[in-house]
Short mmCIF file of C-alpha atoms in Angstrom, two decimals:
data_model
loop_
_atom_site.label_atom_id
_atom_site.label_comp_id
_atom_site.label_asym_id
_atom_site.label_seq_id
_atom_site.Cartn_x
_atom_site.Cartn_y
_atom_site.Cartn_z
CA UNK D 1 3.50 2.59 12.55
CA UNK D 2 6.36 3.95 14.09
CA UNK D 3 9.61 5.75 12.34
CA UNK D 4 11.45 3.06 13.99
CA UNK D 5 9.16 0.15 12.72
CA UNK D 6 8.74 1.45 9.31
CA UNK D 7 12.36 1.49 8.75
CA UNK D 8 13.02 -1.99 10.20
CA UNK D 9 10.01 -3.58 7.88
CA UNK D 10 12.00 -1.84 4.64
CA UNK D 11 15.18 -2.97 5.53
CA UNK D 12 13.61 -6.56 6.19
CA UNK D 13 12.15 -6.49 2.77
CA UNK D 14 15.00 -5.22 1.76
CA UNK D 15 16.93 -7.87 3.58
CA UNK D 16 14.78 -10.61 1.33
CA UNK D 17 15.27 -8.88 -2.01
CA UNK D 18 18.76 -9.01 -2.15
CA UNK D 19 18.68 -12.73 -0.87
CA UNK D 20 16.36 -13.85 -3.54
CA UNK D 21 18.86 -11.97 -6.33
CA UNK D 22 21.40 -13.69 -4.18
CA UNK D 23 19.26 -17.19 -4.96
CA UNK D 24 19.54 -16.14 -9.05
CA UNK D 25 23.39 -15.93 -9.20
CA UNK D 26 24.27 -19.23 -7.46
CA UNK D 27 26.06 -21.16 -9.83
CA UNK D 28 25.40 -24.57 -8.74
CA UNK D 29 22.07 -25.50 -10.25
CA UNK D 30 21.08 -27.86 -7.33
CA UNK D 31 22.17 -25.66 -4.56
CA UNK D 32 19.89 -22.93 -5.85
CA UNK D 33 17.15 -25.03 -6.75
CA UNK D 34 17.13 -26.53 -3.12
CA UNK D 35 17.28 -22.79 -1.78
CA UNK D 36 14.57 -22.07 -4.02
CA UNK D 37 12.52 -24.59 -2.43
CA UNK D 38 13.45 -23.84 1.20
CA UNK D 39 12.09 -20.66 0.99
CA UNK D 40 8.96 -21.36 -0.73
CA UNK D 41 8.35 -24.26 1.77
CA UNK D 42 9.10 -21.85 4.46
CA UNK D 43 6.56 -19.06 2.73
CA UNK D 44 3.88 -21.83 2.79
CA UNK D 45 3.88 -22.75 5.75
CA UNK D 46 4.12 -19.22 7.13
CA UNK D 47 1.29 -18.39 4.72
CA UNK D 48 -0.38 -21.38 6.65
CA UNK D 49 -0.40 -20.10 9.86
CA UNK D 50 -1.14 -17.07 9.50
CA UNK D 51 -4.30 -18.17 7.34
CA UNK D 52 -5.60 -20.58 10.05
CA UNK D 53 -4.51 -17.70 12.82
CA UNK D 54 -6.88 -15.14 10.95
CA UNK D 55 -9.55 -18.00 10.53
CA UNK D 56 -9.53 -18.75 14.76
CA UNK D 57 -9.76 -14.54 15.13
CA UNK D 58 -12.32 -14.14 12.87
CA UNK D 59 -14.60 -16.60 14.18
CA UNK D 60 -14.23 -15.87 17.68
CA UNK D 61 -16.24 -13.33 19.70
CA UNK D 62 -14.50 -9.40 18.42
CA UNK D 63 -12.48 -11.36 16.32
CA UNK D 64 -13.04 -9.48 13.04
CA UNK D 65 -12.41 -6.26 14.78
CA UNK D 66 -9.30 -7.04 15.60
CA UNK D 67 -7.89 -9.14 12.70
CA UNK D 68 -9.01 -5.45 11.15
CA UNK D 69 -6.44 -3.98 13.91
CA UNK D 70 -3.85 -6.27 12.81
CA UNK D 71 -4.18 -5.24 9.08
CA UNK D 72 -4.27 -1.75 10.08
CA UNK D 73 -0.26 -2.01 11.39
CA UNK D 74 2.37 -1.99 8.07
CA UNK D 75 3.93 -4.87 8.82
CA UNK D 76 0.94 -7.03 9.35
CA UNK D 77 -0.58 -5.96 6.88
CA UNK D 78 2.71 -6.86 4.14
CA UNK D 79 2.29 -10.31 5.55
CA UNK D 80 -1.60 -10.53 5.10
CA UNK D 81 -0.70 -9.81 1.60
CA UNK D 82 1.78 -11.71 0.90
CA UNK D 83 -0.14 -14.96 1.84
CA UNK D 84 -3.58 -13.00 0.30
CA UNK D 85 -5.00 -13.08 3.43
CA UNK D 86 -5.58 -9.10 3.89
CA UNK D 87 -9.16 -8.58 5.25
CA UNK D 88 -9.71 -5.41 3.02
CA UNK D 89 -9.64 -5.02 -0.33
CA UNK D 90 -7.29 -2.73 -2.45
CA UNK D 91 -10.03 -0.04 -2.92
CA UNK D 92 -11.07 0.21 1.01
CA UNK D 93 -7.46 0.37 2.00
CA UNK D 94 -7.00 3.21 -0.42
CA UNK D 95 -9.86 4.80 0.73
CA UNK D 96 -8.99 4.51 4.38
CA UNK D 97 -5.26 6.09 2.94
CA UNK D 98 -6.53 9.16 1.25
CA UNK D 99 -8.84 9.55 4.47
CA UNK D 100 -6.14 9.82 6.93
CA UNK D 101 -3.30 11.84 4.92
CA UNK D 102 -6.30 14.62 3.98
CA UNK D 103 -5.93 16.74 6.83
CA UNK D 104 -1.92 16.92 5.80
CA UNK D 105 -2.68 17.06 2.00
CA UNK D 106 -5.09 19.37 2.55
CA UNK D 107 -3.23 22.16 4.67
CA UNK D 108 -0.47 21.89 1.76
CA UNK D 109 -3.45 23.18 -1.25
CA UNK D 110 -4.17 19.60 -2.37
CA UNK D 111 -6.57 16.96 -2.45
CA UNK D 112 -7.10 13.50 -3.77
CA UNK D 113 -9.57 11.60 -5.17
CA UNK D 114 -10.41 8.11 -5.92
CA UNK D 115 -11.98 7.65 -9.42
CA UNK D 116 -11.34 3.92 -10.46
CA UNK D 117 -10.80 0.71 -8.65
CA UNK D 118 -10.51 -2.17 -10.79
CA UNK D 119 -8.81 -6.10 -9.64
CA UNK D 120 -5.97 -4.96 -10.60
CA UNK D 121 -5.39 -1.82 -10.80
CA UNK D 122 -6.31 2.11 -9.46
CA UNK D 123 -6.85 5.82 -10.82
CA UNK D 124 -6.85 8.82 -8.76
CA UNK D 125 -7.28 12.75 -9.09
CA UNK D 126 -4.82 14.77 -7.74
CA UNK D 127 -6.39 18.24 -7.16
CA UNK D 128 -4.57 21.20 -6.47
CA UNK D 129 -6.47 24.37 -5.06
CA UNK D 130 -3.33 26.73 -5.08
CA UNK D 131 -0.05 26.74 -6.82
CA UNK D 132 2.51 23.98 -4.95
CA UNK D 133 6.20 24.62 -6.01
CA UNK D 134 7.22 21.24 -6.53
CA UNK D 135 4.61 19.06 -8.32
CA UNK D 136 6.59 16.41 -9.12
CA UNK D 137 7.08 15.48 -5.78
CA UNK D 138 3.90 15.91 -4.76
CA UNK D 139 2.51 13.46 -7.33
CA UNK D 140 5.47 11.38 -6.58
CA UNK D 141 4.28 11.60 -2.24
CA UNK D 142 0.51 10.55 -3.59
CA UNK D 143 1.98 7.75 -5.88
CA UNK D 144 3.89 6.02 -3.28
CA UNK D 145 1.09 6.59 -0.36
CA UNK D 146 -1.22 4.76 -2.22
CA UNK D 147 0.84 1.67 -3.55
CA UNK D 148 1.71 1.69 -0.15
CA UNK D 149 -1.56 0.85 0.93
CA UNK D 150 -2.30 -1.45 -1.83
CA UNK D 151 1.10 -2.59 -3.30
CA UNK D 152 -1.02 -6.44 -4.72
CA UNK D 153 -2.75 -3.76 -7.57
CA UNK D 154 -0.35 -3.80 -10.71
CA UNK D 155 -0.80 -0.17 -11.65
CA UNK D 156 -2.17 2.84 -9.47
CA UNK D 157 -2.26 6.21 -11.85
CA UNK D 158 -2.97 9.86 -10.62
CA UNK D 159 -3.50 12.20 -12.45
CA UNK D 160 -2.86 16.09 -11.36
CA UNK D 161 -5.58 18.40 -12.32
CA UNK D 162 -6.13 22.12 -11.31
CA UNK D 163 -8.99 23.08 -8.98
CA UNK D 164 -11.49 24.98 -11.01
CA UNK D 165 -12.60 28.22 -9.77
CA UNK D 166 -15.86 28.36 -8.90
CA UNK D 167 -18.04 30.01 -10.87
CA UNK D 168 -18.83 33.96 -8.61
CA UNK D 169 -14.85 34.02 -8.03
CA UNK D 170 -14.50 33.71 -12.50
CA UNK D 171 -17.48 36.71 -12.17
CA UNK D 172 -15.75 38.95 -9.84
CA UNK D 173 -12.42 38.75 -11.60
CA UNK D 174 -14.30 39.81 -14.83
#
């Protein structure tokens, strides 16, 4: 996704959070519980849709291949899970993250690994091969890349080990 796409998708979530804290502090009980309603009727039949427009690609000819395209582009993807209708679940769409950001976690001394993938939530390694000066924000990067990828799990842990050395670099240091 583009810089310019990413941006607009968080400012359009964004955009809905603050509307639906707008929604809690209307004082007139009616007029909020009609708002209320509007947008859930609106979600629904969005949600809707978008099922029955997944259900028409998947079952025509290349159709699963590209309702995988679609998920593979943020903002599609957000919707998809929003309505549950994502064609992946959390632990292949972590996968596929930690495959594509290895090459750039890996020229900064790092790697991650997958170690747990239950319904509803995730655990992952964070190994370091060399000293990085800020840690924090390196766990921090990892954290966010991977509830970015599957933001429906309630809890995705990582947990920062060091690399051990292996075992004839230990024997020449002795």
């Amino acid at each position: 996704m583009s810089e310019a796409s990413s941006k607009a998708l968080q400012s359009c979530l964004q955009r809905m959070q603050t509307a639906m804290t707008g929604l809690d502090e209307i004082g007139d009980a009616t007029a909020r519980s009609v708002a209320k309603d509007l947008v859930d009727a609106l979600l629904d039949l969005h949600g809707l849709a978008l099922a029955r427009t997944i259900t028409f690609l998947m079952n025509a000819e290349g159709g699963r291949v590209l309702a995988e395209g679609l998920a593979d582009d943020d903002c599609v993807a957000a919707t998809m899970l929003l309505h549950g209708l994502h064609p992946e679940d959390p632990e292949t769409r972590l996968r596929k993250k930690i495959s594509a950001m290895r090459p750039h976690w890996g020229v900064r001394g790092f790697r991650v690994e997958l170690t747990e993938v239950s319904a509803s939530s995730a655990k992952a390694r964070l190994i370091c091969s060399n000293p990085i000066a800020d840690r924090r924000a390196v766990l921090v990067e990892v954290e966010t890349a991977l509830t970015d990828a599957a933001p429906d799990l309630d809890a995705i842990s990582v947990e920062e080990v060091e690399e051990a050395e292996p075992e004839s670099a230990a024997a020449l240091q002795n």
